[in-house]
PDB file of C-alpha atoms in Angstrom:
ATOM      1  CA  MET A   1      34.337-223.609 -44.299  1.00 47.00           C
ATOM      2  CA  LEU A   2      33.678-221.879 -47.622  1.00 45.00           C
ATOM      3  CA  ARG A   3      34.086-218.461 -45.988  1.00 48.00           C
ATOM      4  CA  LYS A   4      37.453-219.470 -44.522  1.00 53.00           C
ATOM      5  CA  LEU A   5      38.607-220.777 -47.889  1.00 48.00           C
ATOM      6  CA  THR A   6      37.572-217.527 -49.575  1.00 41.00           C
ATOM      7  CA  THR A   7      39.473-215.502 -46.976  1.00 43.00           C
ATOM      8  CA  VAL A   8      42.583-217.601 -47.492  1.00 44.00           C
ATOM      9  CA  LEU A   9      42.385-217.228 -51.288  1.00 43.00           C
ATOM     10  CA  LEU A  10      41.964-213.449 -51.036  1.00 39.00           C
ATOM     11  CA  ALA A  11      44.940-213.234 -48.698  1.00 43.00           C
ATOM     12  CA  LEU A  12      47.039-215.301 -51.087  1.00 44.00           C
ATOM     13  CA  GLY A  13      45.968-213.097 -53.983  1.00 41.00           C
ATOM     14  CA  ALA A  14      46.931-209.956 -52.088  1.00 39.00           C
ATOM     15  CA  ALA A  15      50.283-211.439 -51.112  1.00 46.00           C
ATOM     16  CA  THR A  16      50.949-212.407 -54.731  1.00 46.00           C
ATOM     17  CA  ALA A  17      50.088-208.885 -55.913  1.00 45.00           C
ATOM     18  CA  LEU A  18      52.441-207.360 -53.334  1.00 51.00           C
ATOM     19  CA  ALA A  19      55.191-209.738 -54.396  1.00 59.00           C
ATOM     20  CA  GLN A  20      54.958-208.674 -58.040  1.00 78.00           C
ATOM     21  CA  PRO A  21      57.512-206.102 -59.200  1.00 92.00           C
ATOM     22  CA  TYR A  22      56.141-202.662 -60.008  1.00 97.00           C
ATOM     23  CA  PRO A  23      55.121-201.977 -62.651  1.00 97.00           C
ATOM     24  CA  SER A  24      53.948-205.267 -64.076  1.00 97.00           C
ATOM     25  CA  LYS A  25      51.259-203.875 -66.397  1.00 97.00           C
ATOM     26  CA  PRO A  26      50.502-200.625 -68.266  1.00 98.00           C
ATOM     27  CA  ILE A  27      50.109-197.424 -66.256  1.00 98.00           C
ATOM     28  CA  THR A  28      47.363-194.940 -67.080  1.00 98.00           C
ATOM     29  CA  ILE A  29      47.808-191.187 -66.682  1.00 98.00           C
ATOM     30  CA  LEU A  30      44.386-189.582 -66.579  1.00 98.00           C
ATOM     31  CA  VAL A  31      44.142-186.020 -67.864  1.00 96.00           C
ATOM     32  CA  PRO A  32      40.873-184.411 -66.688  1.00 92.00           C
ATOM     33  CA  ALA A  33      40.526-182.368 -69.873  1.00 87.00           C
ATOM     34  CA  ALA A  34      39.854-182.884 -73.559  1.00 81.00           C
ATOM     35  CA  ALA A  35      42.462-184.311 -75.907  1.00 87.00           C
ATOM     36  CA  GLY A  36      44.523-181.674 -77.682  1.00 82.00           C
ATOM     37  CA  GLY A  37      44.517-179.173 -74.839  1.00 81.00           C
ATOM     38  CA  PRO A  38      47.595-177.901 -72.957  1.00 83.00           C
ATOM     39  CA  SER A  39      47.510-180.506 -70.152  1.00 90.00           C
ATOM     40  CA  ASP A  40      46.962-183.309 -72.656  1.00 92.00           C
ATOM     41  CA  THR A  41      49.959-182.054 -74.625  1.00 92.00           C
ATOM     42  CA  VAL A  42      52.166-182.074 -71.515  1.00 94.00           C
ATOM     43  CA  ALA A  43      51.051-185.600 -70.609  1.00 97.00           C
ATOM     44  CA  ARG A  44      51.753-186.934 -74.094  1.00 97.00           C
ATOM     45  CA  VAL A  45      55.203-185.328 -74.157  1.00 97.00           C
ATOM     46  CA  LEU A  46      56.028-186.819 -70.755  1.00 98.00           C
ATOM     47  CA  ALA A  47      54.542-190.308 -71.205  1.00 98.00           C
ATOM     48  CA  PRO A  48      57.214-191.873 -73.491  1.00 98.00           C
ATOM     49  CA  ALA A  49      60.033-190.749 -71.194  1.00 98.00           C
ATOM     50  CA  LEU A  50      58.234-192.130 -68.137  1.00 98.00           C
ATOM     51  CA  ALA A  51      57.549-195.388 -69.963  1.00 98.00           C
ATOM     52  CA  LYS A  52      61.228-195.702 -70.864  1.00 98.00           C
ATOM     53  CA  GLU A  53      62.294-195.222 -67.248  1.00 98.00           C
ATOM     54  CA  LEU A  54      59.571-197.457 -65.740  1.00 98.00           C
ATOM     55  CA  LYS A  55      60.075-200.085 -68.469  1.00 97.00           C
ATOM     56  CA  ASP A  56      56.354-200.444 -69.140  1.00 97.00           C
ATOM     57  CA  THR A  57      53.633-198.820 -71.220  1.00 98.00           C
ATOM     58  CA  VAL A  58      52.158-195.476 -70.134  1.00 98.00           C
ATOM     59  CA  ILE A  59      48.700-194.743 -71.532  1.00 98.00           C
ATOM     60  CA  ILE A  60      46.980-191.334 -71.613  1.00 98.00           C
ATOM     61  CA  GLU A  61      43.264-191.248 -70.840  1.00 97.00           C
ATOM     62  CA  ASN A  62      41.163-188.092 -71.196  1.00 95.00           C
ATOM     63  CA  ALA A  63      38.191-187.506 -68.923  1.00 92.00           C
ATOM     64  CA  GLY A  64      37.030-183.903 -69.154  1.00 84.00           C
ATOM     65  CA  GLY A  65      33.989-182.189 -67.724  1.00 82.00           C
ATOM     66  CA  ALA A  66      33.012-179.939 -64.790  1.00 83.00           C
ATOM     67  CA  GLY A  67      36.245-177.987 -64.996  1.00 82.00           C
ATOM     68  CA  GLY A  68      38.346-181.123 -64.591  1.00 89.00           C
ATOM     69  CA  THR A  69      36.708-182.303 -61.380  1.00 92.00           C
ATOM     70  CA  ILE A  70      35.019-185.329 -63.001  1.00 93.00           C
ATOM     71  CA  GLY A  71      38.348-186.806 -64.030  1.00 95.00           C
ATOM     72  CA  ALA A  72      39.985-185.955 -60.711  1.00 97.00           C
ATOM     73  CA  ALA A  73      37.123-187.644 -58.842  1.00 97.00           C
ATOM     74  CA  LYS A  74      37.649-190.762 -60.946  1.00 97.00           C
ATOM     75  CA  VAL A  75      41.293-190.898 -59.869  1.00 98.00           C
ATOM     76  CA  ALA A  76      40.395-190.230 -56.222  1.00 97.00           C
ATOM     77  CA  ARG A  77      38.177-193.343 -56.318  1.00 97.00           C
ATOM     78  CA  ALA A  78      40.766-195.500 -58.116  1.00 98.00           C
ATOM     79  CA  PRO A  79      42.801-198.183 -56.315  1.00 97.00           C
ATOM     80  CA  GLY A  80      46.027-196.894 -54.814  1.00 97.00           C
ATOM     81  CA  ASP A  81      48.187-199.399 -56.649  1.00 97.00           C
ATOM     82  CA  GLY A  82      50.269-197.111 -58.843  1.00 98.00           C
ATOM     83  CA  TYR A  83      48.508-197.992 -62.089  1.00 98.00           C
ATOM     84  CA  THR A  84      46.241-194.945 -62.225  1.00 98.00           C
ATOM     85  CA  LEU A  85      47.910-191.545 -62.088  1.00 98.00           C
ATOM     86  CA  TYR A  86      46.599-188.045 -62.683  1.00 97.00           C
ATOM     87  CA  LEU A  87      48.230-185.048 -64.379  1.00 98.00           C
ATOM     88  CA  TYR A  88      46.768-181.565 -64.210  1.00 95.00           C
ATOM     89  CA  HIS A  89      47.666-177.962 -63.588  1.00 92.00           C
ATOM     90  CA  ILE A  90      47.142-175.068 -61.201  1.00 92.00           C
ATOM     91  CA  ALA A  91      43.344-175.579 -61.231  1.00 91.00           C
ATOM     92  CA  HIS A  92      43.836-178.439 -58.761  1.00 95.00           C
ATOM     93  CA  SER A  93      44.573-175.742 -56.176  1.00 94.00           C
ATOM     94  CA  THR A  94      41.651-173.465 -57.038  1.00 92.00           C
ATOM     95  CA  TRP A  95      38.827-176.000 -56.882  1.00 93.00           C
ATOM     96  CA  PRO A  96      38.276-175.613 -53.103  1.00 93.00           C
ATOM     97  CA  ALA A  97      37.484-171.914 -53.636  1.00 91.00           C
ATOM     98  CA  LEU A  98      35.501-172.371 -56.854  1.00 90.00           C
ATOM     99  CA  TYR A  99      33.280-175.274 -55.808  1.00 90.00           C
ATOM    100  CA  ARG A 100      31.082-175.124 -52.735  1.00 85.00           C
ATOM    101  CA  LYS A 101      31.066-178.924 -52.637  1.00 89.00           C
ATOM    102  CA  LEU A 102      33.687-181.181 -54.181  1.00 93.00           C
ATOM    103  CA  PRO A 103      33.447-184.996 -54.396  1.00 94.00           C
ATOM    104  CA  PHE A 104      37.035-185.212 -53.117  1.00 97.00           C
ATOM    105  CA  ASP A 105      39.607-183.356 -51.037  1.00 97.00           C
ATOM    106  CA  VAL A 106      42.419-181.919 -53.183  1.00 97.00           C
ATOM    107  CA  VAL A 107      44.965-182.595 -50.424  1.00 97.00           C
ATOM    108  CA  LYS A 108      43.742-185.652 -48.537  1.00 97.00           C
ATOM    109  CA  ASP A 109      42.578-187.798 -51.462  1.00 98.00           C
ATOM    110  CA  PHE A 110      45.762-187.692 -53.566  1.00 98.00           C
ATOM    111  CA  GLU A 111      49.394-188.693 -53.138  1.00 98.00           C
ATOM    112  CA  PRO A 112      51.652-186.064 -54.726  1.00 98.00           C
ATOM    113  CA  ILE A 113      54.410-187.438 -56.957  1.00 98.00           C
ATOM    114  CA  GLY A 114      56.019-184.244 -58.170  1.00 98.00           C
ATOM    115  CA  LEU A 115      55.850-181.085 -60.233  1.00 98.00           C
ATOM    116  CA  VAL A 116      56.396-181.492 -63.980  1.00 98.00           C
ATOM    117  CA  ASN A 117      56.841-178.059 -65.523  1.00 96.00           C
ATOM    118  CA  ASP A 118      55.990-174.393 -65.432  1.00 92.00           C
ATOM    119  CA  VAL A 119      54.002-173.111 -68.397  1.00 89.00           C
ATOM    120  CA  PRO A 120      53.962-169.347 -68.970  1.00 90.00           C
ATOM    121  CA  MET A 121      50.735-167.606 -69.853  1.00 94.00           C
ATOM    122  CA  THR A 122      50.434-165.256 -72.820  1.00 96.00           C
ATOM    123  CA  LEU A 123      48.000-162.388 -73.266  1.00 98.00           C
ATOM    124  CA  VAL A 124      46.811-162.631 -76.866  1.00 98.00           C
ATOM    125  CA  GLY A 125      44.099-161.016 -78.981  1.00 98.00           C
ATOM    126  CA  ARG A 126      42.267-161.513 -82.244  1.00 98.00           C
ATOM    127  CA  LYS A 127      44.277-160.556 -85.319  1.00 97.00           C
ATOM    128  CA  ASP A 128      42.067-157.616 -86.315  1.00 96.00           C
ATOM    129  CA  LEU A 129      42.086-155.987 -82.888  1.00 97.00           C
ATOM    130  CA  PRO A 130      42.861-152.274 -83.363  1.00 94.00           C
ATOM    131  CA  ALA A 131      45.500-152.318 -80.598  1.00 97.00           C
ATOM    132  CA  LYS A 132      48.944-153.398 -81.842  1.00 92.00           C
ATOM    133  CA  ASN A 133      50.833-153.142 -78.527  1.00 97.00           C
ATOM    134  CA  PHE A 134      49.990-153.294 -74.826  1.00 97.00           C
ATOM    135  CA  LYS A 135      49.756-149.525 -74.350  1.00 97.00           C
ATOM    136  CA  GLU A 136      47.208-149.320 -77.154  1.00 98.00           C
ATOM    137  CA  LEU A 137      45.428-152.404 -75.812  1.00 98.00           C
ATOM    138  CA  LEU A 138      45.057-150.905 -72.353  1.00 97.00           C
ATOM    139  CA  ALA A 139      43.647-147.676 -73.791  1.00 98.00           C
ATOM    140  CA  TRP A 140      41.222-149.651 -75.955  1.00 98.00           C
ATOM    141  CA  ILE A 141      40.117-151.755 -72.967  1.00 98.00           C
ATOM    142  CA  LYS A 142      39.552-148.667 -70.805  1.00 96.00           C
ATOM    143  CA  ALA A 143      37.473-147.110 -73.577  1.00 97.00           C
ATOM    144  CA  ASN A 144      35.312-150.206 -74.108  1.00 97.00           C
ATOM    145  CA  GLY A 145      35.132-151.768 -70.636  1.00 94.00           C
ATOM    146  CA  LYS A 146      32.623-154.602 -70.362  1.00 96.00           C
ATOM    147  CA  ASN A 147      32.181-154.675 -74.117  1.00 97.00           C
ATOM    148  CA  VAL A 148      35.602-156.344 -74.270  1.00 98.00           C
ATOM    149  CA  THR A 149      35.347-160.135 -74.214  1.00 98.00           C
ATOM    150  CA  ILE A 150      38.019-162.368 -72.727  1.00 98.00           C
ATOM    151  CA  GLY A 151      37.642-166.072 -73.370  1.00 97.00           C
ATOM    152  CA  ASN A 152      38.716-168.933 -71.139  1.00 92.00           C
ATOM    153  CA  ALA A 153      38.696-172.723 -71.120  1.00 86.00           C
ATOM    154  CA  GLY A 154      36.069-172.903 -68.383  1.00 82.00           C
ATOM    155  CA  VAL A 155      35.663-171.868 -64.772  1.00 80.00           C
ATOM    156  CA  GLY A 156      38.775-172.769 -62.821  1.00 80.00           C
ATOM    157  CA  SER A 157      40.970-173.176 -65.889  1.00 83.00           C
ATOM    158  CA  ALA A 158      44.372-171.487 -66.034  1.00 87.00           C
ATOM    159  CA  SER A 159      43.018-169.062 -68.635  1.00 92.00           C
ATOM    160  CA  HIS A 160      40.097-168.193 -66.350  1.00 90.00           C
ATOM    161  CA  LEU A 161      42.464-167.509 -63.451  1.00 90.00           C
ATOM    162  CA  CYS A 162      44.716-165.380 -65.633  1.00 94.00           C
ATOM    163  CA  GLY A 163      41.716-163.375 -66.785  1.00 94.00           C
ATOM    164  CA  LEU A 164      40.671-162.724 -63.180  1.00 91.00           C
ATOM    165  CA  LEU A 165      44.168-161.611 -62.241  1.00 92.00           C
ATOM    166  CA  PHE A 166      44.391-159.376 -65.310  1.00 96.00           C
ATOM    167  CA  MET A 167      41.078-157.649 -64.601  1.00 95.00           C
ATOM    168  CA  GLN A 168      42.138-157.116 -60.999  1.00 91.00           C
ATOM    169  CA  ALA A 169      45.509-155.695 -62.079  1.00 94.00           C
ATOM    170  CA  ILE A 170      44.056-153.172 -64.559  1.00 96.00           C
ATOM    171  CA  GLN A 171      41.040-152.460 -62.311  1.00 94.00           C
ATOM    172  CA  THR A 172      38.632-152.920 -65.181  1.00 96.00           C
ATOM    173  CA  GLU A 173      35.830-155.438 -65.518  1.00 95.00           C
ATOM    174  CA  LEU A 174      35.682-157.276 -68.840  1.00 97.00           C
ATOM    175  CA  THR A 175      33.159-159.868 -70.023  1.00 97.00           C
ATOM    176  CA  PRO A 176      34.489-163.405 -69.471  1.00 95.00           C
ATOM    177  CA  VAL A 177      33.372-165.990 -72.037  1.00 96.00           C
ATOM    178  CA  PRO A 178      33.799-169.562 -70.740  1.00 91.00           C
ATOM    179  CA  TYR A 179      34.210-172.501 -73.132  1.00 88.00           C
ATOM    180  CA  LYS A 180      34.369-176.248 -72.693  1.00 79.00           C
ATOM    181  CA  GLY A 181      38.101-176.398 -73.218  1.00 79.00           C
ATOM    182  CA  THR A 182      40.939-174.400 -74.701  1.00 82.00           C
ATOM    183  CA  GLY A 183      40.392-175.580 -78.268  1.00 83.00           C
ATOM    184  CA  PRO A 184      36.954-173.998 -78.753  1.00 89.00           C
ATOM    185  CA  ALA A 185      38.137-170.766 -77.103  1.00 92.00           C
ATOM    186  CA  MET A 186      41.116-170.514 -79.437  1.00 93.00           C
ATOM    187  CA  ASN A 187      38.939-171.306 -82.453  1.00 94.00           C
ATOM    188  CA  ASP A 188      36.657-168.392 -81.596  1.00 97.00           C
ATOM    189  CA  LEU A 189      39.620-166.078 -81.061  1.00 97.00           C
ATOM    190  CA  LEU A 190      40.961-167.058 -84.481  1.00 97.00           C
ATOM    191  CA  GLY A 191      37.507-166.461 -85.926  1.00 97.00           C
ATOM    192  CA  GLY A 192      37.196-163.038 -84.283  1.00 97.00           C
ATOM    193  CA  GLN A 193      34.230-163.983 -82.075  1.00 97.00           C
ATOM    194  CA  ILE A 194      36.067-162.948 -78.896  1.00 98.00           C
ATOM    195  CA  ASP A 195      38.685-160.273 -78.263  1.00 98.00           C
ATOM    196  CA  LEU A 196      41.252-161.712 -75.863  1.00 98.00           C
ATOM    197  CA  ILE A 197      42.539-164.843 -74.121  1.00 97.00           C
ATOM    198  CA  CYS A 198      45.228-165.153 -71.474  1.00 96.00           C
ATOM    199  CA  ASP A 199      46.310-168.720 -72.106  1.00 92.00           C
ATOM    200  CA  GLN A 200      49.180-171.161 -71.768  1.00 90.00           C
ATOM    201  CA  SER A 201      52.073-170.888 -74.199  1.00 90.00           C
ATOM    202  CA  THR A 202      51.562-174.577 -75.029  1.00 85.00           C
ATOM    203  CA  ASN A 203      48.328-173.522 -76.702  1.00 87.00           C
ATOM    204  CA  THR A 204      49.276-170.148 -78.164  1.00 92.00           C
ATOM    205  CA  THR A 205      52.877-170.423 -79.391  1.00 90.00           C
ATOM    206  CA  SER A 206      52.119-171.927 -82.801  1.00 90.00           C
ATOM    207  CA  GLN A 207      49.342-169.389 -83.457  1.00 94.00           C
ATOM    208  CA  ILE A 208      51.624-166.516 -82.433  1.00 95.00           C
ATOM    209  CA  ARG A 209      54.432-167.740 -84.697  1.00 93.00           C
ATOM    210  CA  SER A 210      52.071-168.093 -87.627  1.00 95.00           C
ATOM    211  CA  GLY A 211      50.834-164.533 -87.157  1.00 96.00           C
ATOM    212  CA  LYS A 212      47.212-165.601 -86.729  1.00 97.00           C
ATOM    213  CA  ILE A 213      46.796-163.762 -83.410  1.00 98.00           C
ATOM    214  CA  ASN A 214      48.353-160.733 -81.724  1.00 97.00           C
ATOM    215  CA  VAL A 215      50.518-161.242 -78.635  1.00 98.00           C
ATOM    216  CA  TYR A 216      50.756-158.426 -76.098  1.00 98.00           C
ATOM    217  CA  ALA A 217      52.633-159.799 -73.100  1.00 98.00           C
ATOM    218  CA  VAL A 218      53.774-162.825 -71.111  1.00 96.00           C
ATOM    219  CA  THR A 219      53.090-163.453 -67.437  1.00 95.00           C
ATOM    220  CA  THR A 220      56.581-164.521 -66.374  1.00 91.00           C
ATOM    221  CA  PRO A 221      59.015-162.349 -64.346  1.00 90.00           C
ATOM    222  CA  ALA A 222      61.452-162.368 -67.281  1.00 90.00           C
ATOM    223  CA  ARG A 223      60.939-162.530 -71.036  1.00 91.00           C
ATOM    224  CA  LEU A 224      60.727-165.977 -72.599  1.00 88.00           C
ATOM    225  CA  PRO A 225      63.713-167.201 -74.629  1.00 85.00           C
ATOM    226  CA  THR A 226      61.257-168.304 -77.315  1.00 84.00           C
ATOM    227  CA  MET A 227      59.531-164.874 -77.405  1.00 90.00           C
ATOM    228  CA  LYS A 228      62.330-162.389 -76.710  1.00 91.00           C
ATOM    229  CA  ASP A 229      60.455-159.517 -78.341  1.00 95.00           C
ATOM    230  CA  VAL A 230      57.357-159.960 -76.148  1.00 96.00           C
ATOM    231  CA  PRO A 231      57.422-157.911 -72.917  1.00 97.00           C
ATOM    232  CA  THR A 232      56.314-159.141 -69.510  1.00 96.00           C
ATOM    233  CA  LEU A 233      53.257-157.655 -67.839  1.00 97.00           C
ATOM    234  CA  GLN A 234      55.485-156.616 -64.954  1.00 95.00           C
ATOM    235  CA  GLU A 235      57.748-154.493 -67.161  1.00 95.00           C
ATOM    236  CA  LEU A 236      54.615-152.992 -68.715  1.00 96.00           C
ATOM    237  CA  GLY A 237      53.563-151.667 -65.324  1.00 95.00           C
ATOM    238  CA  LEU A 238      51.476-154.452 -63.770  1.00 96.00           C
ATOM    239  CA  THR A 239      53.765-154.873 -60.765  1.00 91.00           C
ATOM    240  CA  GLY A 240      53.637-158.307 -59.154  1.00 88.00           C
ATOM    241  CA  PHE A 241      51.753-159.896 -62.044  1.00 92.00           C
ATOM    242  CA  GLU A 242      53.230-163.384 -62.224  1.00 90.00           C
ATOM    243  CA  LEU A 243      51.439-166.558 -63.210  1.00 92.00           C
ATOM    244  CA  SER A 244      52.430-169.930 -64.587  1.00 88.00           C
ATOM    245  CA  ALA A 245      50.180-172.900 -65.250  1.00 89.00           C
ATOM    246  CA  TRP A 246      52.405-175.435 -63.541  1.00 94.00           C
ATOM    247  CA  HIS A 247      51.577-179.115 -63.955  1.00 96.00           C
ATOM    248  CA  GLY A 248      51.795-181.822 -61.320  1.00 98.00           C
ATOM    249  CA  LEU A 249      51.521-185.601 -61.180  1.00 98.00           C
ATOM    250  CA  TRP A 250      49.480-187.373 -58.507  1.00 98.00           C
ATOM    251  CA  ALA A 251      48.371-190.884 -57.509  1.00 98.00           C
ATOM    252  CA  PRO A 252      45.278-191.880 -55.501  1.00 98.00           C
ATOM    253  CA  LYS A 253      45.478-191.699 -51.718  1.00 97.00           C
ATOM    254  CA  GLY A 254      46.872-194.851 -50.191  1.00 97.00           C
ATOM    255  CA  THR A 255      49.365-195.598 -52.945  1.00 98.00           C
ATOM    256  CA  PRO A 256      52.302-197.244 -51.104  1.00 98.00           C
ATOM    257  CA  LYS A 257      55.240-194.945 -50.434  1.00 97.00           C
ATOM    258  CA  PRO A 258      57.759-197.186 -52.253  1.00 98.00           C
ATOM    259  CA  ILE A 259      55.657-196.885 -55.420  1.00 98.00           C
ATOM    260  CA  VAL A 260      55.263-193.119 -55.010  1.00 98.00           C
ATOM    261  CA  ASP A 261      59.016-192.820 -54.516  1.00 98.00           C
ATOM    262  CA  GLN A 262      59.682-194.963 -57.598  1.00 98.00           C
ATOM    263  CA  LEU A 263      57.339-192.824 -59.681  1.00 98.00           C
ATOM    264  CA  SER A 264      58.932-189.626 -58.394  1.00 98.00           C
ATOM    265  CA  LYS A 265      62.416-190.884 -59.289  1.00 98.00           C
ATOM    266  CA  ALA A 266      61.154-191.862 -62.747  1.00 98.00           C
ATOM    267  CA  LEU A 267      59.683-188.377 -63.143  1.00 98.00           C
ATOM    268  CA  GLN A 268      62.995-186.780 -62.155  1.00 98.00           C
ATOM    269  CA  VAL A 269      64.703-188.705 -64.956  1.00 98.00           C
ATOM    270  CA  ALA A 270      61.901-188.114 -67.487  1.00 98.00           C
ATOM    271  CA  ILE A 271      61.939-184.313 -67.182  1.00 97.00           C
ATOM    272  CA  LYS A 272      65.624-184.338 -68.150  1.00 97.00           C
ATOM    273  CA  ASP A 273      65.062-186.490 -71.231  1.00 97.00           C
ATOM    274  CA  PRO A 274      66.299-184.519 -74.290  1.00 97.00           C
ATOM    275  CA  ALA A 275      63.091-185.210 -76.215  1.00 97.00           C
ATOM    276  CA  VAL A 276      61.037-183.814 -73.322  1.00 97.00           C
ATOM    277  CA  THR A 277      63.165-180.726 -72.742  1.00 96.00           C
ATOM    278  CA  GLN A 278      63.235-179.911 -76.457  1.00 95.00           C
ATOM    279  CA  ARG A 279      59.481-180.306 -76.902  1.00 94.00           C
ATOM    280  CA  PHE A 280      58.758-178.248 -73.790  1.00 93.00           C
ATOM    281  CA  ALA A 281      61.122-175.547 -75.080  1.00 90.00           C
ATOM    282  CA  ASP A 282      59.284-175.505 -78.419  1.00 87.00           C
ATOM    283  CA  LEU A 283      56.054-174.874 -76.500  1.00 84.00           C
ATOM    284  CA  GLY A 284      57.538-172.228 -74.222  1.00 83.00           C
ATOM    285  CA  ALA A 285      57.299-174.514 -71.176  1.00 89.00           C
ATOM    286  CA  VAL A 286      60.088-175.070 -68.661  1.00 89.00           C
ATOM    287  CA  PRO A 287      60.735-178.433 -66.961  1.00 94.00           C
ATOM    288  CA  VAL A 288      61.068-178.124 -63.190  1.00 95.00           C
ATOM    289  CA  THR A 289      64.313-178.918 -61.423  1.00 95.00           C
ATOM    290  CA  GLU A 290      64.931-182.402 -60.076  1.00 96.00           C
ATOM    291  CA  ALA A 291      64.321-181.097 -56.550  1.00 96.00           C
ATOM    292  CA  SER A 292      60.845-179.923 -57.572  1.00 97.00           C
ATOM    293  CA  ALA A 293      59.824-183.247 -59.110  1.00 98.00           C
ATOM    294  CA  THR A 294      59.174-184.577 -55.619  1.00 98.00           C
ATOM    295  CA  PRO A 295      56.114-185.192 -53.421  1.00 98.00           C
ATOM    296  CA  ALA A 296      57.208-182.522 -50.925  1.00 98.00           C
ATOM    297  CA  ALA A 297      57.601-179.844 -53.603  1.00 98.00           C
ATOM    298  CA  LEU A 298      54.213-180.549 -55.195  1.00 98.00           C
ATOM    299  CA  SER A 299      52.518-180.615 -51.792  1.00 98.00           C
ATOM    300  CA  ALA A 300      54.038-177.245 -50.906  1.00 98.00           C
ATOM    301  CA  ARG A 301      53.032-175.738 -54.277  1.00 97.00           C
ATOM    302  CA  VAL A 302      49.417-176.852 -53.867  1.00 97.00           C
ATOM    303  CA  LYS A 303      49.208-175.300 -50.411  1.00 97.00           C
ATOM    304  CA  SER A 304      50.770-172.000 -51.496  1.00 96.00           C
ATOM    305  CA  GLU A 305      48.448-171.733 -54.507  1.00 94.00           C
ATOM    306  CA  ILE A 306      45.364-172.452 -52.384  1.00 95.00           C
ATOM    307  CA  ASP A 307      46.436-169.611 -50.066  1.00 95.00           C
ATOM    308  CA  ARG A 308      47.053-167.291 -53.038  1.00 90.00           C
ATOM    309  CA  TRP A 309      43.927-167.906 -55.105  1.00 89.00           C
ATOM    310  CA  THR A 310      41.200-168.385 -52.505  1.00 91.00           C
ATOM    311  CA  PRO A 311      40.885-164.663 -51.624  1.00 90.00           C
ATOM    312  CA  ILE A 312      41.135-163.609 -55.299  1.00 85.00           C
ATOM    313  CA  ILE A 313      38.365-165.975 -56.380  1.00 87.00           C
ATOM    314  CA  LYS A 314      36.109-165.119 -53.453  1.00 85.00           C
ATOM    315  CA  ALA A 315      36.588-161.379 -53.987  1.00 82.00           C
ATOM    316  CA  ALA A 316      35.556-161.824 -57.618  1.00 75.00           C
ATOM    317  CA  GLY A 317      32.488-163.833 -56.579  1.00 71.00           C
ATOM    318  CA  GLN A 318      33.424-166.596 -59.006  1.00 61.00           C
ATOM    319  CA  TYR A 319      31.835-169.965 -58.299  1.00 59.00           C
ATOM    320  CA  ALA A 320      31.417-173.004 -60.490  1.00 58.00           C
ATOM    321  CA  ASP A 321      28.202-174.250 -58.876  1.00 56.00           C
TER     322      ASP A 321
END
């Protein structure tokens, strides 16, 4: 009798939950990286606009560690009720190649909501580097080889991937220096402890504008409106060199389609919010089009990036475990 009563109560509770409008409580966006980094910045720019459209509070939670996989695993285990979301960048697509064993499947354990933005990468160096332009930098790199250090925010980070692609493009092996996040890497670049970083414009723009670091190139096909004097790596001779640290928004697997669709529509409105577009522009980031802020577009981007990066990472012998 008690078991039957419990079953009935649980069923009633579930029915009540389903009957409630969504959202009916604060939504958490988990960023699997430290506060203050590029992905955290994107999430905090986006959150107020999402909250305005969803008519409820949107909270940012940071859960860094293990290249972002700890936070992603937390979201993969979360209830698929629309109240726990996850925002991260291109690294989501490189984990299958970097980790021999992941506690989740990057495709099967998440419901894509949509792409958020494209963030250009910038090749920057310490202020006292003898090279003042890319031609001089390339000559200096060729002369010093593995003595040249290139920092990154950890294995699998966008800066790590950019470093791999750069070394492949110039056919020269440098010495990668991994950090636990972008902040410490930038601090050491500012302090002259490392030579180079290829990092997101969201993290480098203010330092470039203040003259604290040298900028040599951007990784986009065309020059950035915010850095018109900075050439692209393609125009400098690295044909086909194109990389952006796009960001996406996901929910746990099993999140009902109506909720995913509602979140995607809210995202499509949020990326057009003037406060969001202006802040992204200040950081050198570009909001995606409305058509890209959809589950189908994010799903397709993840697949294409897995296909692109898996052979590059395996050829470099780069593994996180």
